[in-house]
DNA sequence: GCCGTTTTCGGCCCGACTGTTTTCAGTCG
């Protein structure tokens, strides 16, 4: 799918136009279009074929033409011309904290700086401080910013961000001045990766809270320090923003800082049309300035005649329209999960015995867990030979007889070989409760071959679930190429579920694919792929991904009680 | 450049903080 490629072109056009100093609304139009393309579950080429591009939010006549042009020729002439006008290297400058379009333009026009290396050189030679509006301080900030970029700090994955946020929140929570505290920003929206951590606090003594915050042991440097807002960078390089507000503003501030930006803009536009104004302090009548809400987050939505929109949906990808029509999904929640269908034991590369897994799972309230150790092809992960799998089936039977109110399911994570066949015989698969199949090698076969390979596995009548279907590892490995429409159509037809793997680096399927799967009527399983007992806790990340994909309880097979689950996964013979 | 229960033209979200200024532009979220 070319969706992301075109989104990137539009994003870069927006940046280039910004450096040129173009009309900000035109720039916003490009950004908005790009974001909507990123969130689009359908293939842009198909939309173009049907002539329905202009039905996509943010795409009008002009951008539809540019999309068509890209699909046909592989380039957008307008973009190419812009790049001739403005060196592409300038876009890299925008990544430096504190350097925006105006500064980038200034640096280019006055010093002919066209990239990061030149910027660094000029800053070191103190050539920047003579430019209008720049002095030593800016020079220092730019050099620090370049260091930061060079150290290669990218977005963190959600799991990491959450544990860092937990640490900070639990420290601040213990202060007597802190009345309420909540994560905000992309962290609260549970985006798969997070750039910085936003925290909101209610306190009538903001100065004291700020003092503690900027002096936290993990704080490396203070980026900003104001009366109500401060930012630090941790020693590890993560930016943490703290905002302190009065109790009457908490709801409004929470909505404001949770975002996303695009979602907030939509809310404020709606407010304006009603003669209201929304900011982080509340919702006000525009004329009189009278405050009408702000304490509770839900009040903000209610004032705009909307139901509460869960943070995970706030991306301006249709949630506001759905809310207006009363069509918001009733999102799946962690406590609806009744068991885990992808777990490893000591028998392959897991850390615990099967009985330990069972007891831990029962303790967190699960009704069942499927033991899905690797199969023989995965020698490196201690994959089980068929005769060992037979032994394991026996052992699970023995343990099940001991356990009350809990059921271990026999299973495997069977390897999908290069040709789409499985490395365990059908006769043996037939004896298992749950068969999870996955690709672990040959990621570069190409789209057509990989799709065929995947579909062949999906069609196997003993395969219940395809694990980590895209194969991506956040920050490490791109997803392999698949014809998703084809894969999902076959999955539906053959009653094979796709997995949402909750492992923090995977989150695979991702949010967009989850949403696509729902649109195509698939069943999904949320599984942790745990190799140790404490990884059971990552289930909430999987559920969050499902929620971001608009999924409901009925879409998720492991929300079912055991008998219904068994019925659901068994295919007609 | 998009968009329309005020508009096919004229709108298009809002405020904090920094650094450089002397009232504010630029950046950020």
Coordinates of C-alpha atoms (C1' of nucleotides) in Angstrom, one line a residue:
Chain A
X1 CA 0.0 0.0 0.0
X2 CA 1.2 3.4 -0.9
X3 CA -0.7 5.1 1.9
X4 CA 2.3 5.8 4.1
X5 CA 4.5 6.9 1.2
X6 CA 2.0 9.5 0.1
X7 CA 1.4 10.6 3.7
X8 CA 5.2 11.2 4.0
X9 CA 5.2 13.3 0.8
X10 CA 2.4 15.5 2.1
X11 CA 4.2 15.9 5.5
X12 CA 7.3 17.0 3.7
X13 CA 5.4 19.4 1.5
X14 CA 4.0 20.9 4.7
X15 CA 7.4 21.3 6.2
X16 CA 8.8 22.8 3.0
X17 CA 5.9 25.2 2.7
X18 CA 6.4 26.2 6.3
X19 CA 10.0 27.1 5.7
X20 CA 8.9 29.1 2.7
X21 CA 6.5 31.0 5.0
X22 CA 3.4 29.9 3.2
X23 CA -0.2 30.3 4.3
X24 CA -0.4 28.3 7.6
X25 CA -3.8 27.0 6.8
X26 CA -2.6 25.5 3.6
X27 CA 0.2 23.9 5.5
X28 CA -2.3 22.5 8.0
X29 CA -4.3 21.1 5.2
X30 CA -1.3 19.0 4.0
X31 CA -0.6 17.8 7.5
X32 CA -4.2 16.9 8.1
X33 CA -4.4 15.0 4.9
X34 CA -1.2 13.1 5.7
X35 CA -2.5 12.1 9.1
X36 CA -5.7 10.8 7.6
X37 CA -3.8 8.8 5.1
X38 CA -1.7 7.3 7.9
X39 CA -4.9 6.2 9.6
X40 CA -6.7 5.0 6.5
X41 CA -7.5 1.3 6.7
X42 CA -8.2 1.0 3.0
X43 CA -5.7 0.9 0.2
X44 CA -5.3 4.4 -1.3
X45 CA -4.8 2.9 -4.8
X46 CA -8.2 1.2 -4.6
X47 CA -9.9 4.4 -3.5
X48 CA -8.2 6.2 -6.5
X49 CA -9.4 3.4 -8.8
X50 CA -13.0 3.9 -7.6
X51 CA -12.7 7.7 -7.8
X52 CA -13.5 8.1 -4.1
X53 CA -10.4 9.9 -3.0
X54 CA -12.4 13.0 -2.2
X55 CA -14.5 11.1 0.3
X56 CA -11.4 10.8 2.5
X57 CA -11.4 13.5 5.2
X58 CA -9.0 16.3 4.4
X59 CA -8.7 15.3 0.7
X60 CA -10.2 17.7 -1.7
X61 CA -9.8 18.2 -5.5
X62 CA -6.3 19.3 -5.4
X63 CA -4.8 16.7 -3.1
X64 CA -6.8 14.0 -4.9
X65 CA -5.1 15.0 -8.1
X66 CA -1.7 14.9 -6.4
X67 CA -2.4 11.4 -5.1
X68 CA -3.4 10.2 -8.5
X69 CA -0.3 11.7 -9.9
X70 CA 1.9 9.9 -7.4
X71 CA 0.1 6.6 -8.0
X72 CA 0.6 6.9 -11.7
X73 CA 4.1 8.3 -12.0
X74 CA 5.7 7.8 -8.6
X75 CA 6.3 11.5 -8.1
X76 CA 4.4 14.6 -7.2
X77 CA 5.6 17.4 -9.5
X78 CA 4.8 20.1 -7.0
X79 CA 6.9 18.4 -4.3
X80 CA 9.8 17.9 -6.7
X81 CA 9.7 21.6 -7.6
X82 CA 9.7 22.6 -3.9
X83 CA 12.7 20.5 -3.3
X84 CA 14.6 22.3 -6.0
X85 CA 13.6 25.6 -4.4
X86 CA 14.5 24.6 -0.8
X87 CA 17.3 22.1 -0.1
X88 CA 16.0 18.9 1.5
X89 CA 18.6 19.1 4.2
X90 CA 16.7 22.0 5.8
X91 CA 14.0 19.5 6.8
X92 CA 16.6 17.9 9.1
X93 CA 17.1 21.2 10.8
X94 CA 13.5 21.2 11.9
X95 CA 14.3 18.1 14.0
X96 CA 16.5 20.2 16.3
X97 CA 14.6 21.3 19.3
X98 CA 14.1 25.0 19.2
X99 CA 14.7 25.3 15.5
X100 CA 11.5 25.9 13.6
X101 CA 10.7 26.9 10.1
X102 CA 11.6 30.6 10.6
X103 CA 15.0 29.8 12.1
X104 CA 15.7 27.2 9.4
X105 CA 14.9 29.8 6.7
X106 CA 17.1 32.4 8.4
X107 CA 20.0 30.0 8.7
X108 CA 19.7 29.1 5.0
X109 CA 19.3 32.6 3.7
X110 CA 22.0 34.3 5.8
X111 CA 24.6 31.5 6.2
X112 CA 23.6 29.1 3.4
X113 CA 23.3 26.3 6.0
X114 CA 21.7 23.3 4.2
X115 CA 22.1 20.5 6.7
X116 CA 22.8 19.4 10.2
X117 CA 26.6 19.1 9.8
X118 CA 26.9 22.6 8.5
X119 CA 24.7 23.9 11.3
X120 CA 26.8 22.2 13.9
X121 CA 30.0 23.6 12.4
X122 CA 28.6 27.2 12.3
X123 CA 27.3 26.9 15.8
X124 CA 30.7 25.7 17.1
X125 CA 32.4 28.6 15.3
X126 CA 29.9 31.0 16.9
X127 CA 28.7 32.2 13.5
X128 CA 25.0 32.1 14.6
X129 CA 25.0 34.6 17.3
X130 CA 25.3 37.6 14.9
X131 CA 22.0 36.7 13.2
X132 CA 19.0 38.8 14.2
X133 CA 17.2 37.2 17.1
X134 CA 19.9 34.7 17.9
X135 CA 22.5 35.0 20.6
X136 CA 24.9 32.7 22.6
X137 CA 22.1 30.9 24.4
X138 CA 20.4 29.9 21.1
X139 CA 23.8 28.6 19.9
X140 CA 24.2 26.5 23.0
X141 CA 20.7 25.1 22.7
X142 CA 21.2 24.2 19.0
X143 CA 24.4 22.4 19.8
X144 CA 22.7 20.4 22.6
X145 CA 19.9 19.6 20.3
X146 CA 22.2 18.3 17.6
X147 CA 23.9 16.1 20.2
X148 CA 20.5 14.7 21.1
X149 CA 19.7 13.9 17.5
X150 CA 23.1 12.3 17.0
X151 CA 22.7 10.1 20.0
X152 CA 19.9 8.5 18.1
X153 CA 17.1 8.7 20.6
X154 CA 14.0 7.8 18.9
X155 CA 10.5 7.4 20.2
X156 CA 10.2 4.8 23.0
X157 CA 7.7 2.0 22.9
X158 CA 4.7 2.3 25.0
X159 CA 5.7 -0.3 27.6
X160 CA 8.9 1.5 28.4
X161 CA 7.2 4.9 28.5
X162 CA 4.6 3.5 30.9
X163 CA 7.1 2.2 33.4
X164 CA 9.0 5.5 33.4
X165 CA 5.8 7.4 33.9
X166 CA 4.7 5.1 36.7
X167 CA 8.0 5.8 38.5
X168 CA 7.6 9.5 38.2
X169 CA 3.9 9.5 39.1
X170 CA 4.3 7.4 42.1
X171 CA 7.0 9.8 43.5
X172 CA 4.9 12.9 42.9
X173 CA 1.7 11.3 44.1
X174 CA 3.2 11.0 47.6
X175 CA 3.6 14.8 47.9
X176 CA 0.9 16.3 50.2
X177 CA 0.5 19.2 47.7
X178 CA -0.6 16.8 44.9
X179 CA -4.3 16.3 44.9
X180 CA -4.7 14.5 41.7
X181 CA -2.3 13.2 39.1
X182 CA -2.8 11.6 35.6
X183 CA -0.7 10.7 32.6
X184 CA -1.7 12.6 29.5
X185 CA -0.6 13.0 25.9
X186 CA 0.1 10.1 23.6
X187 CA 0.9 8.0 26.7
X188 CA -2.7 8.3 27.8
X189 CA -3.9 7.6 24.3
X190 CA -1.8 4.5 24.4
X191 CA 0.0 5.1 21.2
X192 CA 2.5 2.3 20.4
X193 CA 5.4 4.7 20.6
X194 CA 5.7 7.8 22.7
X195 CA 8.1 10.7 22.2
X196 CA 7.8 12.5 25.5
X197 CA 5.9 11.9 28.7
X198 CA 3.1 14.2 29.8
X199 CA 1.8 14.4 33.3
X200 CA -1.0 16.5 34.7
X201 CA -1.3 17.4 38.4
X202 CA -4.0 19.2 40.4
X203 CA -2.5 21.3 43.2
X204 CA -3.1 24.7 44.7
X205 CA 0.6 25.0 45.4
X206 CA 2.2 24.6 42.0
X207 CA 5.6 26.1 43.0
X208 CA 6.3 23.4 45.5
X209 CA 5.4 20.7 43.0
X210 CA 7.6 22.2 40.3
X211 CA 10.5 22.4 42.7
X212 CA 10.3 18.6 43.5
X213 CA 9.7 17.8 39.8
X214 CA 12.8 19.6 38.4
X215 CA 14.9 18.1 41.1
X216 CA 13.9 14.5 40.7
X217 CA 16.9 12.2 40.9
X218 CA 16.3 11.0 37.3
X219 CA 16.2 14.6 35.9
X220 CA 19.3 15.3 33.8
X221 CA 18.5 18.8 32.6
X222 CA 15.8 21.3 33.0
X223 CA 14.4 22.4 29.6
X224 CA 11.8 24.9 30.9
X225 CA 10.5 26.0 34.2
X226 CA 7.5 28.1 34.6
X227 CA 4.8 28.7 37.2
X228 CA 2.4 26.0 35.8
X229 CA 4.5 24.2 33.3
X230 CA 7.9 22.6 33.4
X231 CA 9.9 20.2 31.3
X232 CA 12.9 18.1 32.1
X233 CA 15.0 15.7 30.2
X234 CA 15.9 12.5 32.1
X235 CA 19.5 11.3 32.2
X236 CA 18.3 8.6 29.7
X237 CA 17.2 11.4 27.4
X238 CA 13.5 11.3 27.6
X239 CA 11.6 14.6 27.9
X240 CA 9.0 14.8 30.6
X241 CA 6.4 17.6 30.7
X242 CA 4.5 18.5 33.8
X243 CA 1.5 20.8 34.0
X244 CA -0.1 21.9 37.3
X245 CA -3.6 23.2 37.3
X246 CA -6.3 24.2 39.8
X247 CA -9.0 21.6 40.7
X248 CA -11.7 23.4 38.7
X249 CA -9.7 23.0 35.6
X250 CA -8.7 19.4 35.8
X251 CA -11.1 18.0 33.3
X252 CA -10.4 20.7 30.7
X253 CA -6.6 20.4 31.2
X254 CA -6.8 16.6 31.0
X255 CA -8.7 16.8 27.7
X256 CA -6.3 19.5 26.4
X257 CA -3.1 17.6 27.3
X258 CA -4.4 14.2 26.2
X259 CA -4.9 15.5 22.6
X260 CA -4.3 14.6 20.0
X261 CA -3.8 17.9 18.6
X262 CA -6.0 17.1 15.6
X263 CA -8.8 15.9 18.0
X264 CA -8.5 19.1 20.1
X265 CA -8.7 21.3 17.0
X266 CA -11.9 19.6 16.0
X267 CA -13.4 20.1 19.5
X268 CA -12.5 23.8 19.5
X269 CA -13.9 24.3 16.1
X270 CA -17.2 22.7 17.2
X271 CA -17.1 25.0 20.3
X272 CA -16.7 28.1 18.3
X273 CA -19.7 27.3 16.1
X274 CA -21.7 27.2 19.3
X275 CA -20.2 30.5 20.5
X276 CA -18.0 28.8 23.0
X277 CA -14.3 28.7 23.6
X278 CA -12.4 25.7 24.8
X279 CA -8.9 26.0 26.4
X280 CA -7.0 24.1 29.1
X281 CA -8.9 26.0 31.8
X282 CA -12.4 25.1 30.8
X283 CA -15.1 25.8 28.4
X284 CA -16.3 29.4 28.2
X285 CA -19.0 31.5 26.6
X286 CA -17.2 33.5 24.0
X287 CA -19.0 36.8 24.6
X288 CA -19.3 37.0 28.3
X289 CA -16.3 34.9 29.1
X290 CA -18.4 32.9 31.6
X291 CA -17.1 29.5 32.5
X292 CA -19.6 26.7 32.0
X293 CA -17.5 23.6 32.5
X294 CA -14.0 22.3 33.2
X295 CA -13.8 20.1 36.3
X296 CA -14.6 16.8 34.7
X297 CA -13.3 15.7 31.3
X298 CA -16.7 14.3 30.3
X299 CA -18.2 17.8 30.9
X300 CA -16.2 19.1 28.0
X301 CA -17.7 16.6 25.7
X302 CA -21.2 16.9 27.1
X303 CA -21.2 20.6 26.6
X304 CA -20.5 19.9 22.9
X305 CA -23.4 17.4 22.9
X306 CA -21.0 14.5 22.6
X307 CA -20.6 11.3 24.6
X308 CA -17.3 10.8 26.4
X309 CA -14.7 9.7 23.8
X310 CA -12.1 7.3 25.2
X311 CA -8.6 8.6 25.0
X312 CA -7.4 5.8 22.7
X313 CA -9.8 7.0 20.0
X314 CA -8.8 10.7 20.1
X315 CA -6.9 10.9 16.8
X316 CA -9.5 12.7 14.6
X317 CA -9.9 9.5 12.6
X318 CA -13.7 9.5 12.6
X319 CA -14.3 9.3 16.4
X320 CA -16.0 12.7 16.5
X321 CA -18.3 11.8 13.6
X322 CA -19.1 8.5 15.3
X323 CA -19.7 10.2 18.7
X324 CA -22.1 12.7 17.0
X325 CA -24.1 9.8 15.5
X326 CA -24.0 7.8 18.8
X327 CA -22.0 5.1 17.0
X328 CA -18.9 5.0 19.3
X329 CA -17.8 1.5 19.8
X330 CA -18.0 0.0 23.3
X331 CA -14.3 -0.8 23.6
X332 CA -13.0 -4.0 24.9
X333 CA -11.5 -3.7 28.4
X334 CA -8.8 -5.6 30.3
X335 CA -11.2 -7.1 32.7
X336 CA -13.1 -8.7 29.9
X337 CA -10.1 -10.9 29.0
X338 CA -10.6 -14.4 30.3
X339 CA -7.4 -16.0 29.3
X340 CA -4.2 -16.0 27.3
X341 CA -3.8 -18.0 24.1
X342 CA -0.1 -17.6 23.4
X343 CA 2.3 -18.5 26.2
X344 CA 5.7 -20.2 26.4
X345 CA 6.9 -22.6 29.1
X346 CA 10.3 -24.1 30.0
X347 CA 9.6 -26.8 27.4
X348 CA 10.8 -24.4 24.8
X349 CA 12.3 -20.9 25.5
X350 CA 10.0 -19.9 28.4
X351 CA 11.3 -19.4 32.0
X352 CA 8.6 -21.3 34.0
X353 CA 7.2 -24.7 34.3
X354 CA 3.7 -25.3 33.0
X355 CA 2.3 -25.6 36.4
X356 CA 3.8 -22.3 37.5
X357 CA 2.2 -20.7 34.5
X358 CA -1.1 -22.1 35.3
X359 CA -1.0 -21.0 38.9
X360 CA 0.1 -17.5 38.0
X361 CA -2.6 -17.2 35.4
X362 CA -5.3 -18.5 37.8
X363 CA -4.1 -15.9 40.3
X364 CA -4.7 -13.0 38.0
X365 CA -8.2 -14.3 37.4
X366 CA -7.9 -16.1 34.1
X367 CA -10.1 -19.0 33.3
X368 CA -7.7 -20.6 30.8
X369 CA -4.2 -20.4 29.2
X370 CA -3.0 -22.1 26.1
X371 CA 0.6 -23.5 26.3
X372 CA 2.0 -22.7 22.9
X373 CA 5.7 -23.7 22.9
X374 CA 7.7 -23.4 19.7
X375 CA 7.8 -26.3 17.2
X376 CA 10.8 -28.2 15.9
X377 CA 12.0 -25.8 13.1
X378 CA 12.8 -23.2 15.8
X379 CA 15.8 -25.1 17.2
X380 CA 17.2 -21.8 18.5
X381 CA 14.1 -21.4 20.7
X382 CA 14.1 -24.9 21.9
X383 CA 11.3 -25.9 19.6
X384 CA 9.6 -29.2 20.5
X385 CA 9.9 -32.4 18.4
X386 CA 6.6 -34.1 17.8
X387 CA 7.3 -36.8 20.3
X388 CA 8.0 -34.1 23.0
X389 CA 4.8 -32.4 22.1
X390 CA 3.0 -35.6 22.7
X391 CA 4.6 -35.8 26.2
X392 CA 3.6 -32.3 26.9
X393 CA 0.0 -33.0 26.1
X394 CA 0.1 -35.8 28.7
X395 CA 1.7 -33.5 31.3
X396 CA -1.0 -30.8 30.7
X397 CA -3.6 -33.4 31.2
X398 CA -2.1 -34.4 34.5
X399 CA -1.9 -30.8 35.7
X400 CA -5.4 -30.1 34.6
X401 CA -6.7 -32.9 36.8
X402 CA -5.0 -31.1 39.8
X403 CA -6.3 -27.6 39.1
X404 CA -9.7 -26.4 40.1
X405 CA -11.5 -23.6 38.3
X406 CA -8.9 -23.3 35.7
X407 CA -8.0 -25.0 32.5
X408 CA -4.7 -25.3 30.6
X409 CA -5.2 -25.7 26.9
X410 CA -2.8 -27.8 24.9
X411 CA -1.3 -26.0 22.0
X412 CA 1.7 -25.0 19.9
X413 CA 3.2 -22.0 18.1
X414 CA 3.8 -23.9 15.0
X415 CA 6.3 -22.6 12.4
X416 CA 5.0 -21.6 9.0
X417 CA 7.7 -22.8 6.6
X418 CA 8.9 -21.0 3.5
X419 CA 6.2 -22.6 1.4
X420 CA 3.4 -22.1 3.8
X421 CA 3.3 -25.6 5.1
X422 CA 3.6 -26.3 8.8
X423 CA 6.3 -28.2 10.6
X424 CA 3.9 -30.4 12.6
X425 CA 1.8 -33.0 11.0
X426 CA -1.9 -32.4 10.7
X427 CA -2.7 -35.6 12.7
X428 CA -0.9 -34.1 15.7
X429 CA -2.3 -30.6 15.3
X430 CA -5.7 -32.2 15.4
X431 CA -5.1 -33.3 18.9
X432 CA -4.4 -29.8 20.3
X433 CA -6.9 -27.4 21.7
X434 CA -5.3 -24.3 20.2
X435 CA -2.9 -24.0 17.2
X436 CA -1.1 -20.8 16.8
X437 CA 0.9 -20.4 13.6
X438 CA 3.6 -17.9 12.9
X439 CA 6.3 -16.9 10.4
X440 CA 9.7 -16.7 11.9
X441 CA 12.0 -16.6 8.9
X442 CA 12.1 -15.7 5.2
X443 CA 10.8 -12.2 5.8
X444 CA 12.1 -10.9 2.5
X445 CA 10.4 -13.3 0.2
X446 CA 8.3 -10.5 -1.3
X447 CA 4.7 -9.6 -1.1
X448 CA 3.2 -12.2 -3.4
X449 CA 5.1 -15.2 -2.0
X450 CA 4.6 -14.1 1.6
X451 CA 0.9 -13.6 1.0
X452 CA 0.5 -17.0 -0.5
X453 CA 2.5 -18.5 2.3
X454 CA 0.4 -16.9 4.9
X455 CA -2.9 -17.8 3.2
X456 CA -1.9 -21.4 3.0
X457 CA -1.4 -21.5 6.7
X458 CA -4.7 -19.7 7.3
X459 CA -6.4 -22.3 5.2
X460 CA -5.1 -25.2 7.3
X461 CA -8.1 -26.5 9.1
X462 CA -6.3 -27.0 12.4
X463 CA -4.8 -23.5 12.6
X464 CA -6.8 -21.3 14.9
X465 CA -4.7 -18.2 15.2
X466 CA -2.0 -16.4 13.2
X467 CA 0.5 -15.0 15.7
X468 CA 2.2 -11.6 15.3
X469 CA 0.9 -11.4 11.7
X470 CA 3.0 -8.6 10.4
X471 CA 6.3 -9.6 12.0
X472 CA 7.4 -6.1 12.8
X473 CA 9.5 -5.2 15.8
X474 CA 9.2 -1.6 16.8
X475 CA 12.4 0.3 16.1
X476 CA 14.1 -2.8 14.8
X477 CA 12.4 -4.5 11.9
X478 CA 9.8 -3.4 9.5
X479 CA 6.7 -5.5 8.9
X480 CA 7.1 -7.9 6.0
X481 CA 5.1 -7.2 2.9
X482 CA 1.6 -8.7 2.7
X483 CA -1.5 -8.2 0.7
X484 CA -3.6 -7.5 3.8
X485 CA -6.9 -7.4 2.1
X486 CA -6.3 -10.9 0.7
X487 CA -4.9 -12.2 4.0
X488 CA -7.8 -10.8 6.0
X489 CA -10.5 -12.0 3.5
X490 CA -9.0 -15.5 3.7
X491 CA -8.8 -15.4 7.5
X492 CA -12.4 -14.5 7.7
X493 CA -13.5 -17.1 5.2
X494 CA -11.5 -19.9 6.9
X495 CA -12.4 -18.8 10.4
X496 CA -8.8 -18.2 11.4
X497 CA -8.3 -15.5 14.0
X498 CA -5.5 -13.0 13.8
X499 CA -3.5 -12.2 16.9
X500 CA -2.8 -8.9 18.6
X501 CA 0.5 -9.7 20.1
X502 CA 0.9 -7.7 23.3
X503 CA 4.6 -8.0 23.5
X504 CA 5.7 -4.3 23.9
X505 CA 8.0 -4.4 20.9
X506 CA 5.5 -6.1 18.7
X507 CA 2.0 -4.8 19.3
X508 CA 1.2 -6.7 16.2
X509 CA -1.4 -6.4 14.6
X510 CA -1.1 -2.6 15.1
X511 CA -4.0 -0.3 15.7
X512 CA -4.7 0.5 12.1
X513 CA -4.7 -3.2 11.1
X514 CA -7.0 -3.9 14.0
X515 CA -9.5 -1.5 12.7
X516 CA -9.2 -2.9 9.2
X517 CA -9.8 -6.4 10.6
X518 CA -12.9 -5.2 12.3
X519 CA -14.2 -3.6 9.2
X520 CA -13.7 -6.9 7.4
X521 CA -15.4 -8.8 10.1
X522 CA -12.5 -10.9 11.5
X523 CA -12.1 -12.4 14.9
X524 CA -9.0 -11.5 16.9
X525 CA -7.1 -12.8 19.9
X526 CA -5.2 -10.7 22.3
X527 CA -2.2 -12.7 23.5
X528 CA 0.9 -11.8 25.5
X529 CA 3.4 -14.3 24.0
X530 CA 4.8 -14.5 27.5
X531 CA 8.1 -16.1 28.2
X532 CA 8.0 -15.3 31.9
X533 CA 5.2 -14.9 34.3
X534 CA 5.5 -11.2 34.8
X535 CA 5.0 -10.7 31.0
X536 CA 1.4 -11.6 31.6
X537 CA 1.1 -8.0 32.7
X538 CA 1.6 -6.8 29.1
X539 CA -1.9 -7.9 28.3
X540 CA -3.0 -4.3 29.0
X541 CA -0.8 -3.1 26.1
X542 CA -2.5 -5.5 23.8
X543 CA -5.9 -4.5 24.9
X544 CA -4.9 -0.8 24.5
X545 CA -3.9 -1.6 20.9
X546 CA -7.2 -3.3 20.3
X547 CA -9.0 -0.3 21.8
X548 CA -7.1 2.1 19.5
X549 CA -8.3 -0.2 16.7
X550 CA -11.9 0.4 17.8
X551 CA -12.4 -3.3 18.8
X552 CA -15.1 -4.4 21.1
X553 CA -15.6 -7.5 23.3
X554 CA -17.4 -9.4 20.6
X555 CA -14.4 -9.0 18.2
X556 CA -12.0 -10.7 20.7
X557 CA -12.2 -14.5 21.1
X558 CA -10.4 -14.6 24.4
X559 CA -13.2 -12.7 26.1
X560 CA -15.3 -15.8 25.6
X561 CA -15.9 -18.4 28.4
X562 CA -14.1 -21.6 27.6
X563 CA -16.9 -23.6 26.1
X564 CA -17.8 -20.8 23.6
X565 CA -14.1 -20.3 22.9
X566 CA -13.6 -23.9 22.0
X567 CA -16.7 -23.7 19.8
X568 CA -15.5 -20.5 18.2
X569 CA -12.0 -21.7 17.2
X570 CA -13.0 -25.2 16.0
X571 CA -13.4 -25.2 12.2
X572 CA -15.9 -27.3 10.3
X573 CA -14.4 -30.6 9.3
Chain B
dG1 C1' -5.9 23.6 0.6
dC2 C1' -10.3 22.2 2.8
dC3 C1' -15.0 23.0 3.9
dG4 C1' -20.3 24.5 4.5
dT5 C1' -27.9 23.4 9.7
dT6 C1' -24.7 31.1 9.4
dT7 C1' -20.8 30.6 3.9
dT8 C1' -18.9 27.9 -3.1
dC9 C1' -15.9 32.7 -0.3
dG10 C1' -14.1 33.6 3.9
dG11 C1' -13.2 31.5 7.4
dC12 C1' -9.8 28.1 9.5
dC13 C1' -7.7 26.6 17.9
dC14 C1' -5.3 28.1 21.9
dG15 C1' -2.0 29.3 25.4
dA16 C1' 2.8 28.7 28.0
dC17 C1' 7.6 29.4 27.9
dT18 C1' 12.2 31.1 26.1
dG19 C1' 15.2 34.2 24.4
dT20 C1' 15.7 38.3 22.7
dT21 C1' 13.6 42.0 23.3
dT22 C1' 11.4 46.8 25.6
dT23 C1' 6.5 44.6 23.6
dC24 C1' 7.1 40.3 21.0
dA25 C1' 8.3 36.5 17.6
dG26 C1' 9.3 31.8 17.5
dT27 C1' 8.6 27.3 19.1
dC28 C1' 6.1 23.7 21.1
dG29 C1' 2.4 20.8 22.2

